[in-house]
């Protein structure tokens, strides 16, 4: 059995029905298009061809929101049918590289292809996201010489003009807002509430996000061990996307468990928060194998009576049944 087919079977048996797209549409009343969630990258810092660095895409109305953009997440964004210029907002939970390494690619490709015709990206994240942005894109930043060459060399000016731009070209200037737990960001018909994640403080501030859309709510916990703050943030959500780095009992130390949790911790978090669906992500190869997957899902279901979804890169979900609207290539 092919890997994706097998994983589809796991999702179908343990969680929601896997149905073709038209079935999802049949359940959808005639109103605004449903919010769509795409798991761009469900991996960890460990190298993997199957799972890219952390990244999640939320299509709400006309807005396209990415949360985290780790290595490979941008490639998955392209595979999902979207481009950097389509993204309207980017949120970062924390600045571990597996969550932000494709930030440069997102901003530079948006700037390059946008030819000054798209708005600068709205970026939200914990400090020091502004400093990281300056260090990447300022004149004396990592990409400063590249940006200058693209603005000033005649060949680049000609290309910019061919794309519809009118020189002189502006520099990329993401509109960065540093945020903290308790903040609320309002969008067109949606809002994001910022919560505290328990991960690697005080070295990195770590956030979780709750997105309330017109048709439902989703909490992306970022990277977090078990903590009441994520339970509160996720309370009553349709979907909780939570890292599932470890099989219970296999974390290398108590400090690891506190920072990353395990599958039994996640089951309790989902139960206490009263969410409808728990999506497992940030999956290590160690547990991403037959029998272990089923055991984890089964043991979570002994505690949590909602749906459990074993996340995969490019898996798409909506708030309305069926939970899993489509698995790429399935
Ligand atoms: Zn992390
Ligand atoms: Zn991570």
mmCIF file of C-alpha atoms and ligand atoms in Angstrom:
data_model
loop_
_atom_site.group_PDB
_atom_site.id
_atom_site.type_symbol
_atom_site.label_atom_id
_atom_site.label_comp_id
_atom_site.label_asym_id
_atom_site.label_seq_id
_atom_site.Cartn_x
_atom_site.Cartn_y
_atom_site.Cartn_z
ATOM 1 C CA UNK A 1 0.000 0.000 0.000
ATOM 2 C CA UNK A 2 1.315 3.415 -0.887
ATOM 3 C CA UNK A 3 2.271 5.612 2.035
ATOM 4 C CA UNK A 4 -0.387 8.265 1.429
ATOM 5 C CA UNK A 5 -3.048 5.658 0.848
ATOM 6 C CA UNK A 6 -2.136 3.978 4.091
ATOM 7 C CA UNK A 7 -2.161 7.247 5.983
ATOM 8 C CA UNK A 8 -5.518 8.077 4.464
ATOM 9 C CA UNK A 9 -6.753 4.796 5.868
ATOM 10 C CA UNK A 10 -5.397 5.689 9.301
ATOM 11 C CA UNK A 11 -7.163 9.048 9.167
ATOM 12 C CA UNK A 12 -10.378 7.455 7.968
ATOM 13 C CA UNK A 13 -10.489 4.746 10.564
ATOM 14 C CA UNK A 14 -9.349 6.824 13.489
ATOM 15 C CA UNK A 15 -10.917 10.130 12.743
ATOM 16 C CA UNK A 16 -12.940 11.663 9.997
ATOM 17 C CA UNK A 17 -14.122 10.266 6.714
ATOM 18 C CA UNK A 18 -11.835 10.901 3.766
ATOM 19 C CA UNK A 19 -14.104 11.984 0.986
ATOM 20 C CA UNK A 20 -13.557 13.578 -2.394
ATOM 21 C CA UNK A 21 -13.984 17.335 -2.757
ATOM 22 C CA UNK A 22 -17.489 17.269 -4.197
ATOM 23 C CA UNK A 23 -18.751 15.546 -1.049
ATOM 24 C CA UNK A 24 -17.446 18.433 1.042
ATOM 25 C CA UNK A 25 -19.217 20.895 -1.223
ATOM 26 C CA UNK A 26 -22.469 18.937 -0.979
ATOM 27 C CA UNK A 27 -22.522 19.536 2.784
ATOM 28 C CA UNK A 28 -21.787 23.218 2.427
ATOM 29 C CA UNK A 29 -24.747 25.584 2.563
ATOM 30 C CA UNK A 30 -24.838 28.444 0.076
ATOM 31 C CA UNK A 31 -22.862 31.065 1.977
ATOM 32 C CA UNK A 32 -19.333 32.397 2.246
ATOM 33 C CA UNK A 33 -16.709 29.870 1.279
ATOM 34 C CA UNK A 34 -15.584 27.721 4.193
ATOM 35 C CA UNK A 35 -12.302 28.356 5.928
ATOM 36 C CA UNK A 36 -9.698 25.962 4.596
ATOM 37 C CA UNK A 37 -6.726 24.726 6.607
ATOM 38 C CA UNK A 38 -3.716 23.254 4.822
ATOM 39 C CA UNK A 39 -0.886 21.613 6.705
ATOM 40 C CA UNK A 40 2.147 22.810 4.746
ATOM 41 C CA UNK A 41 4.883 21.297 6.874
ATOM 42 C CA UNK A 42 4.369 18.736 9.628
ATOM 43 C CA UNK A 43 7.990 17.899 10.349
ATOM 44 C CA UNK A 44 10.617 18.677 12.951
ATOM 45 C CA UNK A 45 14.209 19.955 12.826
ATOM 46 C CA UNK A 46 15.233 16.403 11.834
ATOM 47 C CA UNK A 47 15.875 16.068 8.073
ATOM 48 C CA UNK A 48 12.955 14.513 6.219
ATOM 49 C CA UNK A 49 11.802 14.282 2.623
ATOM 50 C CA UNK A 50 8.286 13.376 3.771
ATOM 51 C CA UNK A 51 7.717 16.157 6.282
ATOM 52 C CA UNK A 52 8.873 19.720 5.751
ATOM 53 C CA UNK A 53 9.489 22.326 8.440
ATOM 54 C CA UNK A 54 6.494 23.741 10.301
ATOM 55 C CA UNK A 55 3.969 25.680 8.261
ATOM 56 C CA UNK A 56 0.184 26.070 8.210
ATOM 57 C CA UNK A 57 -2.071 27.868 5.786
ATOM 58 C CA UNK A 58 -5.503 29.292 6.613
ATOM 59 C CA UNK A 59 -7.748 30.588 3.848
ATOM 60 C CA UNK A 60 -10.371 32.845 5.452
ATOM 61 C CA UNK A 61 -12.531 34.858 3.089
ATOM 62 C CA UNK A 62 -10.136 36.722 0.807
ATOM 63 C CA UNK A 63 -7.216 36.471 3.216
ATOM 64 C CA UNK A 64 -4.443 33.936 3.065
ATOM 65 C CA UNK A 65 -2.755 33.547 6.420
ATOM 66 C CA UNK A 66 0.378 31.500 7.007
ATOM 67 C CA UNK A 67 1.423 30.493 10.490
ATOM 68 C CA UNK A 68 5.094 29.564 10.691
ATOM 69 C CA UNK A 69 7.219 29.074 7.597
ATOM 70 C CA UNK A 70 9.954 26.567 8.329
ATOM 71 C CA UNK A 71 12.342 25.045 5.791
ATOM 72 C CA UNK A 72 10.351 23.512 2.942
ATOM 73 C CA UNK A 73 7.043 25.084 3.985
ATOM 74 C CA UNK A 74 7.266 27.524 1.096
ATOM 75 C CA UNK A 75 7.691 24.676 -1.391
ATOM 76 C CA UNK A 76 4.551 23.133 0.075
ATOM 77 C CA UNK A 77 2.782 26.505 -0.282
ATOM 78 C CA UNK A 78 3.518 26.371 -4.018
ATOM 79 C CA UNK A 79 2.341 22.754 -4.146
ATOM 80 C CA UNK A 80 -0.901 23.837 -2.465
ATOM 81 C CA UNK A 81 -1.556 26.108 -5.435
ATOM 82 C CA UNK A 82 -0.623 29.426 -3.874
ATOM 83 C CA UNK A 83 2.247 31.865 -4.349
ATOM 84 C CA UNK A 84 4.054 34.277 -2.082
ATOM 85 C CA UNK A 85 2.166 37.211 -3.614
ATOM 86 C CA UNK A 86 -1.147 35.625 -2.549
ATOM 87 C CA UNK A 87 -0.232 35.571 1.152
ATOM 88 C CA UNK A 88 -1.723 38.460 3.136
ATOM 89 C CA UNK A 89 -0.558 37.754 6.706
ATOM 90 C CA UNK A 90 2.274 35.766 8.285
ATOM 91 C CA UNK A 91 2.349 34.756 11.942
ATOM 92 C CA UNK A 92 5.307 33.163 13.688
ATOM 93 C CA UNK A 93 4.917 31.223 16.930
ATOM 94 C CA UNK A 94 8.600 31.296 17.851
ATOM 95 C CA UNK A 95 11.936 31.729 16.167
ATOM 96 C CA UNK A 96 13.273 28.182 16.205
ATOM 97 C CA UNK A 97 14.586 27.749 12.673
ATOM 98 C CA UNK A 98 12.246 24.881 11.855
ATOM 99 C CA UNK A 99 9.437 27.480 12.116
ATOM 100 C CA UNK A 100 10.922 30.498 10.334
ATOM 101 C CA UNK A 101 13.690 29.546 7.913
ATOM 102 C CA UNK A 102 11.499 30.166 4.823
ATOM 103 C CA UNK A 103 10.563 33.658 6.037
ATOM 104 C CA UNK A 104 13.246 35.097 3.761
ATOM 105 C CA UNK A 105 11.916 33.182 0.777
ATOM 106 C CA UNK A 106 8.338 34.286 1.450
ATOM 107 C CA UNK A 107 9.269 37.966 1.668
ATOM 108 C CA UNK A 108 11.779 38.034 -1.196
ATOM 109 C CA UNK A 109 9.651 36.065 -3.653
ATOM 110 C CA UNK A 110 6.639 38.191 -2.783
ATOM 111 C CA UNK A 111 8.683 41.342 -3.310
ATOM 112 C CA UNK A 112 10.347 40.127 -6.502
ATOM 113 C CA UNK A 113 7.247 38.747 -8.196
ATOM 114 C CA UNK A 114 4.972 41.446 -6.814
ATOM 115 C CA UNK A 115 6.763 44.226 -8.741
ATOM 116 C CA UNK A 116 5.539 46.856 -6.246
ATOM 117 C CA UNK A 117 1.923 45.929 -7.071
ATOM 118 C CA UNK A 118 1.184 43.959 -3.889
ATOM 119 C CA UNK A 119 1.063 45.360 -0.389
ATOM 120 C CA UNK A 120 3.953 44.706 1.948
ATOM 121 C CA UNK A 121 3.358 41.605 4.018
ATOM 122 C CA UNK A 122 1.762 41.948 7.464
ATOM 123 C CA UNK A 123 3.982 39.984 9.839
ATOM 124 C CA UNK A 124 3.261 39.082 13.473
ATOM 125 C CA UNK A 125 5.441 37.251 15.917
ATOM 126 C CA UNK A 126 7.294 37.405 19.200
ATOM 127 C CA UNK A 127 10.329 39.613 19.670
ATOM 128 C CA UNK A 128 12.895 39.670 18.143
ATOM 129 C CA UNK A 129 10.992 39.166 14.853
ATOM 130 C CA UNK A 130 11.564 42.847 13.986
ATOM 131 C CA UNK A 131 15.298 42.499 14.511
ATOM 132 C CA UNK A 132 15.330 39.300 12.444
ATOM 133 C CA UNK A 133 13.465 41.137 9.686
ATOM 134 C CA UNK A 134 15.981 44.001 9.726
ATOM 135 C CA UNK A 135 18.925 41.609 9.783
ATOM 136 C CA UNK A 136 17.517 39.885 6.703
ATOM 137 C CA UNK A 137 16.237 42.747 4.558
ATOM 138 C CA UNK A 138 17.797 46.056 5.702
ATOM 139 C CA UNK A 139 20.475 47.655 3.475
ATOM 140 C CA UNK A 140 23.197 46.203 5.707
ATOM 141 C CA UNK A 141 21.299 42.938 6.200
ATOM 142 C CA UNK A 142 21.951 39.456 4.841
ATOM 143 C CA UNK A 143 20.053 40.140 1.616
ATOM 144 C CA UNK A 144 21.018 43.831 1.440
ATOM 145 C CA UNK A 145 23.470 43.401 -1.472
ATOM 146 C CA UNK A 146 20.997 41.197 -3.389
ATOM 147 C CA UNK A 147 18.177 43.700 -2.889
ATOM 148 C CA UNK A 148 20.403 46.588 -3.975
ATOM 149 C CA UNK A 149 21.450 44.698 -7.118
ATOM 150 C CA UNK A 150 17.830 43.974 -7.999
ATOM 151 C CA UNK A 151 16.870 47.616 -7.492
ATOM 152 C CA UNK A 152 19.837 49.215 -9.255
ATOM 153 C CA UNK A 153 21.224 46.891 -11.952
ATOM 154 C CA UNK A 154 19.771 47.700 -15.360
ATOM 155 C CA UNK A 155 18.924 44.083 -16.150
ATOM 156 C CA UNK A 156 16.888 43.857 -12.955
ATOM 157 C CA UNK A 157 15.210 47.208 -13.618
ATOM 158 C CA UNK A 158 14.228 45.922 -17.063
ATOM 159 C CA UNK A 159 12.811 42.744 -15.559
ATOM 160 C CA UNK A 160 10.942 44.738 -12.918
ATOM 161 C CA UNK A 161 9.463 46.931 -15.645
ATOM 162 C CA UNK A 162 8.510 43.870 -17.689
ATOM 163 C CA UNK A 163 6.594 42.591 -14.662
ATOM 164 C CA UNK A 164 4.598 45.802 -14.660
ATOM 165 C CA UNK A 165 6.560 47.811 -12.116
ATOM 166 C CA UNK A 166 7.429 51.498 -12.388
ATOM 167 C CA UNK A 167 10.974 52.395 -11.286
ATOM 168 C CA UNK A 168 12.380 53.401 -8.903
ATOM 169 C CA UNK A 169 11.684 50.151 -7.146
ATOM 170 C CA UNK A 170 10.814 50.101 -3.448
ATOM 171 C CA UNK A 171 12.669 47.946 -0.957
ATOM 172 C CA UNK A 172 10.861 44.979 0.645
ATOM 173 C CA UNK A 173 9.391 46.328 3.871
ATOM 174 C CA UNK A 174 7.334 43.776 5.806
ATOM 175 C CA UNK A 175 4.990 45.494 8.255
ATOM 176 C CA UNK A 176 6.150 43.780 11.428
ATOM 177 C CA UNK A 177 4.260 43.816 14.688
ATOM 178 C CA UNK A 178 5.779 42.153 17.746
ATOM 179 C CA UNK A 179 3.037 40.535 19.782
ATOM 180 C CA UNK A 180 2.599 38.809 23.120
ATOM 181 C CA UNK A 181 0.063 36.620 24.924
ATOM 182 C CA UNK A 182 -3.280 38.361 25.307
ATOM 183 C CA UNK A 183 -3.000 40.382 22.100
ATOM 184 C CA UNK A 184 -5.794 40.115 19.546
ATOM 185 C CA UNK A 185 -5.335 40.801 15.839
ATOM 186 C CA UNK A 186 -8.494 41.586 13.914
ATOM 187 C CA UNK A 187 -8.812 40.796 10.220
ATOM 188 C CA UNK A 188 -11.628 40.894 7.698
ATOM 189 C CA UNK A 189 -14.142 38.615 9.397
ATOM 190 C CA UNK A 190 -11.526 36.840 11.511
ATOM 191 C CA UNK A 191 -9.460 37.419 14.583
ATOM 192 C CA UNK A 192 -6.331 35.831 15.995
ATOM 193 C CA UNK A 193 -5.857 35.602 19.751
ATOM 194 C CA UNK A 194 -2.327 35.169 21.030
ATOM 195 C CA UNK A 195 -1.581 32.695 23.811
ATOM 196 C CA UNK A 196 1.445 31.448 25.684
ATOM 197 C CA UNK A 197 3.086 28.180 24.645
ATOM 198 C CA UNK A 198 5.375 26.311 27.037
ATOM 199 C CA UNK A 199 8.504 25.516 25.082
ATOM 200 C CA UNK A 200 12.011 26.989 25.387
ATOM 201 C CA UNK A 201 11.595 30.137 27.446
ATOM 202 C CA UNK A 202 13.373 32.336 28.382
ATOM 203 C CA UNK A 203 15.616 31.908 25.357
ATOM 204 C CA UNK A 204 12.768 32.213 22.877
ATOM 205 C CA UNK A 205 9.349 33.633 23.549
ATOM 206 C CA UNK A 206 6.867 31.003 22.389
ATOM 207 C CA UNK A 207 3.310 31.686 21.306
ATOM 208 C CA UNK A 208 0.217 29.766 20.309
ATOM 209 C CA UNK A 209 -2.544 31.190 18.137
ATOM 210 C CA UNK A 210 -6.292 30.834 18.047
ATOM 211 C CA UNK A 211 -8.004 31.798 14.810
ATOM 212 C CA UNK A 212 -11.707 32.547 15.050
ATOM 213 C CA UNK A 213 -13.250 32.549 11.584
ATOM 214 C CA UNK A 214 -16.924 33.004 10.614
ATOM 215 C CA UNK A 215 -17.475 29.250 10.316
ATOM 216 C CA UNK A 216 -15.308 27.905 13.129
ATOM 217 C CA UNK A 217 -12.225 28.140 15.286
ATOM 218 C CA UNK A 218 -8.805 26.572 15.136
ATOM 219 C CA UNK A 219 -5.954 26.703 17.624
ATOM 220 C CA UNK A 220 -2.398 26.170 16.446
ATOM 221 C CA UNK A 221 -0.431 25.571 19.641
ATOM 222 C CA UNK A 222 2.963 26.200 18.063
ATOM 223 C CA UNK A 223 5.549 24.098 19.850
ATOM 224 C CA UNK A 224 4.378 23.413 23.373
ATOM 225 C CA UNK A 225 4.402 20.953 26.198
ATOM 226 C CA UNK A 226 1.284 20.466 28.274
ATOM 227 C CA UNK A 227 0.159 23.772 29.759
ATOM 228 C CA UNK A 228 -3.073 25.308 30.978
ATOM 229 C CA UNK A 229 -2.505 28.352 28.795
ATOM 230 C CA UNK A 230 -2.927 26.262 25.618
ATOM 231 C CA UNK A 231 -5.988 24.563 27.137
ATOM 232 C CA UNK A 232 -7.518 28.001 27.692
ATOM 233 C CA UNK A 233 -6.528 29.286 24.266
ATOM 234 C CA UNK A 234 -8.000 26.243 22.517
ATOM 235 C CA UNK A 235 -11.161 26.015 24.622
ATOM 236 C CA UNK A 236 -14.117 24.928 22.508
ATOM 237 C CA UNK A 237 -12.223 25.068 19.207
ATOM 238 C CA UNK A 238 -13.292 22.923 16.285
ATOM 239 C CA UNK A 239 -9.683 22.027 15.575
ATOM 240 C CA UNK A 240 -6.531 21.913 17.700
ATOM 241 C CA UNK A 241 -3.259 21.505 15.803
ATOM 242 C CA UNK A 242 -0.687 20.267 18.307
ATOM 243 C CA UNK A 243 2.869 19.034 18.084
ATOM 244 C CA UNK A 244 3.252 15.331 18.796
ATOM 245 C CA UNK A 245 6.979 14.986 18.999
ATOM 246 C CA UNK A 246 7.131 11.986 21.272
ATOM 247 C CA UNK A 247 5.499 8.756 22.155
ATOM 248 C CA UNK A 248 4.835 8.889 25.897
ATOM 249 C CA UNK A 249 7.823 7.707 27.859
ATOM 250 C CA UNK A 250 10.378 8.195 25.089
ATOM 251 C CA UNK A 251 11.312 11.834 25.678
ATOM 252 C CA UNK A 252 15.017 12.039 26.542
ATOM 253 C CA UNK A 253 14.482 13.981 29.794
ATOM 254 C CA UNK A 254 11.890 15.770 31.947
ATOM 255 C CA UNK A 255 12.992 19.051 30.365
ATOM 256 C CA UNK A 256 12.214 17.639 26.902
ATOM 257 C CA UNK A 257 8.797 16.522 28.044
ATOM 258 C CA UNK A 258 8.006 19.910 29.543
ATOM 259 C CA UNK A 259 9.017 21.641 26.288
ATOM 260 C CA UNK A 260 7.453 19.270 23.765
ATOM 261 C CA UNK A 261 4.932 17.040 25.538
ATOM 262 C CA UNK A 262 3.930 13.575 24.400
ATOM 263 C CA UNK A 263 0.877 11.864 22.997
ATOM 264 C CA UNK A 264 -0.815 11.286 26.348
ATOM 265 C CA UNK A 265 -0.231 14.913 27.331
ATOM 266 C CA UNK A 266 -1.859 15.926 24.038
ATOM 267 C CA UNK A 267 -4.853 13.689 24.675
ATOM 268 C CA UNK A 268 -5.454 15.421 28.018
ATOM 269 C CA UNK A 269 -4.992 18.880 26.522
ATOM 270 C CA UNK A 270 -7.559 18.134 23.803
ATOM 271 C CA UNK A 271 -9.984 16.664 26.350
ATOM 272 C CA UNK A 272 -9.649 19.559 28.802
ATOM 273 C CA UNK A 273 -10.015 22.142 26.018
ATOM 274 C CA UNK A 274 -13.110 20.368 24.689
ATOM 275 C CA UNK A 275 -12.015 20.589 21.060
ATOM 276 C CA UNK A 276 -13.751 18.536 18.373
ATOM 277 C CA UNK A 277 -10.697 17.470 16.391
ATOM 278 C CA UNK A 278 -7.075 17.023 17.383
ATOM 279 C CA UNK A 279 -4.554 17.200 14.542
ATOM 280 C CA UNK A 280 -1.178 15.692 15.387
ATOM 281 C CA UNK A 281 1.808 17.347 13.771
ATOM 282 C CA UNK A 282 5.549 18.039 14.276
ATOM 283 C CA UNK A 283 6.042 14.292 13.975
ATOM 284 C CA UNK A 284 9.412 12.575 14.360
ATOM 285 C CA UNK A 285 10.318 9.630 12.121
ATOM 286 C CA UNK A 286 10.720 7.636 15.337
ATOM 287 C CA UNK A 287 6.920 7.506 15.755
ATOM 288 C CA UNK A 288 5.902 7.909 12.123
ATOM 289 C CA UNK A 289 5.669 4.243 11.342
ATOM 290 C CA UNK A 290 3.092 1.461 11.207
ATOM 291 C CA UNK A 291 1.790 0.185 14.535
ATOM 292 C CA UNK A 292 3.249 3.131 16.457
ATOM 293 C CA UNK A 293 0.890 5.519 14.646
ATOM 294 C CA UNK A 294 -2.113 3.337 15.377
ATOM 295 C CA UNK A 295 -1.090 2.838 18.990
ATOM 296 C CA UNK A 296 -0.737 6.579 19.528
ATOM 297 C CA UNK A 297 -4.126 7.333 17.954
ATOM 298 C CA UNK A 298 -5.754 4.490 19.894
ATOM 299 C CA UNK A 299 -4.282 5.563 23.223
ATOM 300 C CA UNK A 300 -5.288 9.183 22.655
ATOM 301 C CA UNK A 301 -8.824 8.006 21.945
ATOM 302 C CA UNK A 302 -8.951 6.272 25.322
ATOM 303 C CA UNK A 303 -8.792 9.762 26.856
ATOM 304 C CA UNK A 304 -10.132 12.154 24.221
ATOM 305 C CA UNK A 305 -13.420 11.298 22.523
ATOM 306 C CA UNK A 306 -13.147 13.727 19.594
ATOM 307 C CA UNK A 307 -11.587 13.032 16.220
ATOM 308 C CA UNK A 308 -7.867 12.412 15.927
ATOM 309 C CA UNK A 309 -6.064 13.188 12.674
ATOM 310 C CA UNK A 310 -2.514 12.079 11.928
ATOM 311 C CA UNK A 311 -1.245 15.173 10.130
ATOM 312 C CA UNK A 312 0.512 14.956 6.785
ATOM 313 C CA UNK A 313 2.104 17.610 4.595
ATOM 314 C CA UNK A 314 -0.543 19.094 2.247
ATOM 315 C CA UNK A 315 -3.472 17.604 4.138
ATOM 316 C CA UNK A 316 -6.466 19.913 3.897
ATOM 317 C CA UNK A 317 -9.193 20.329 6.492
ATOM 318 C CA UNK A 318 -12.349 22.369 6.933
ATOM 319 C CA UNK A 319 -14.523 22.971 9.978
ATOM 320 C CA UNK A 320 -17.530 21.293 8.429
ATOM 321 C CA UNK A 321 -17.921 17.557 7.926
ATOM 322 C CA UNK A 322 -16.054 15.802 6.565
ATOM 323 C CA UNK A 323 -13.148 17.037 8.631
ATOM 324 C CA UNK A 324 -10.603 15.844 6.130
ATOM 325 C CA UNK A 325 -11.708 17.386 2.851
ATOM 326 C CA UNK A 326 -8.823 16.211 0.740
ATOM 327 C CA UNK A 327 -5.463 14.585 0.975
ATOM 328 C CA UNK A 328 -3.159 15.581 -1.844
ATOM 329 C CA UNK A 329 -2.558 12.665 -4.179
ATOM 330 C CA UNK A 330 -5.079 10.436 -2.473
HETATM 331 ZN ZN1 LIG B 1 10.449 24.851 18.726
HETATM 332 ZN ZN1 LIG B 2 9.545 22.954 16.091
#
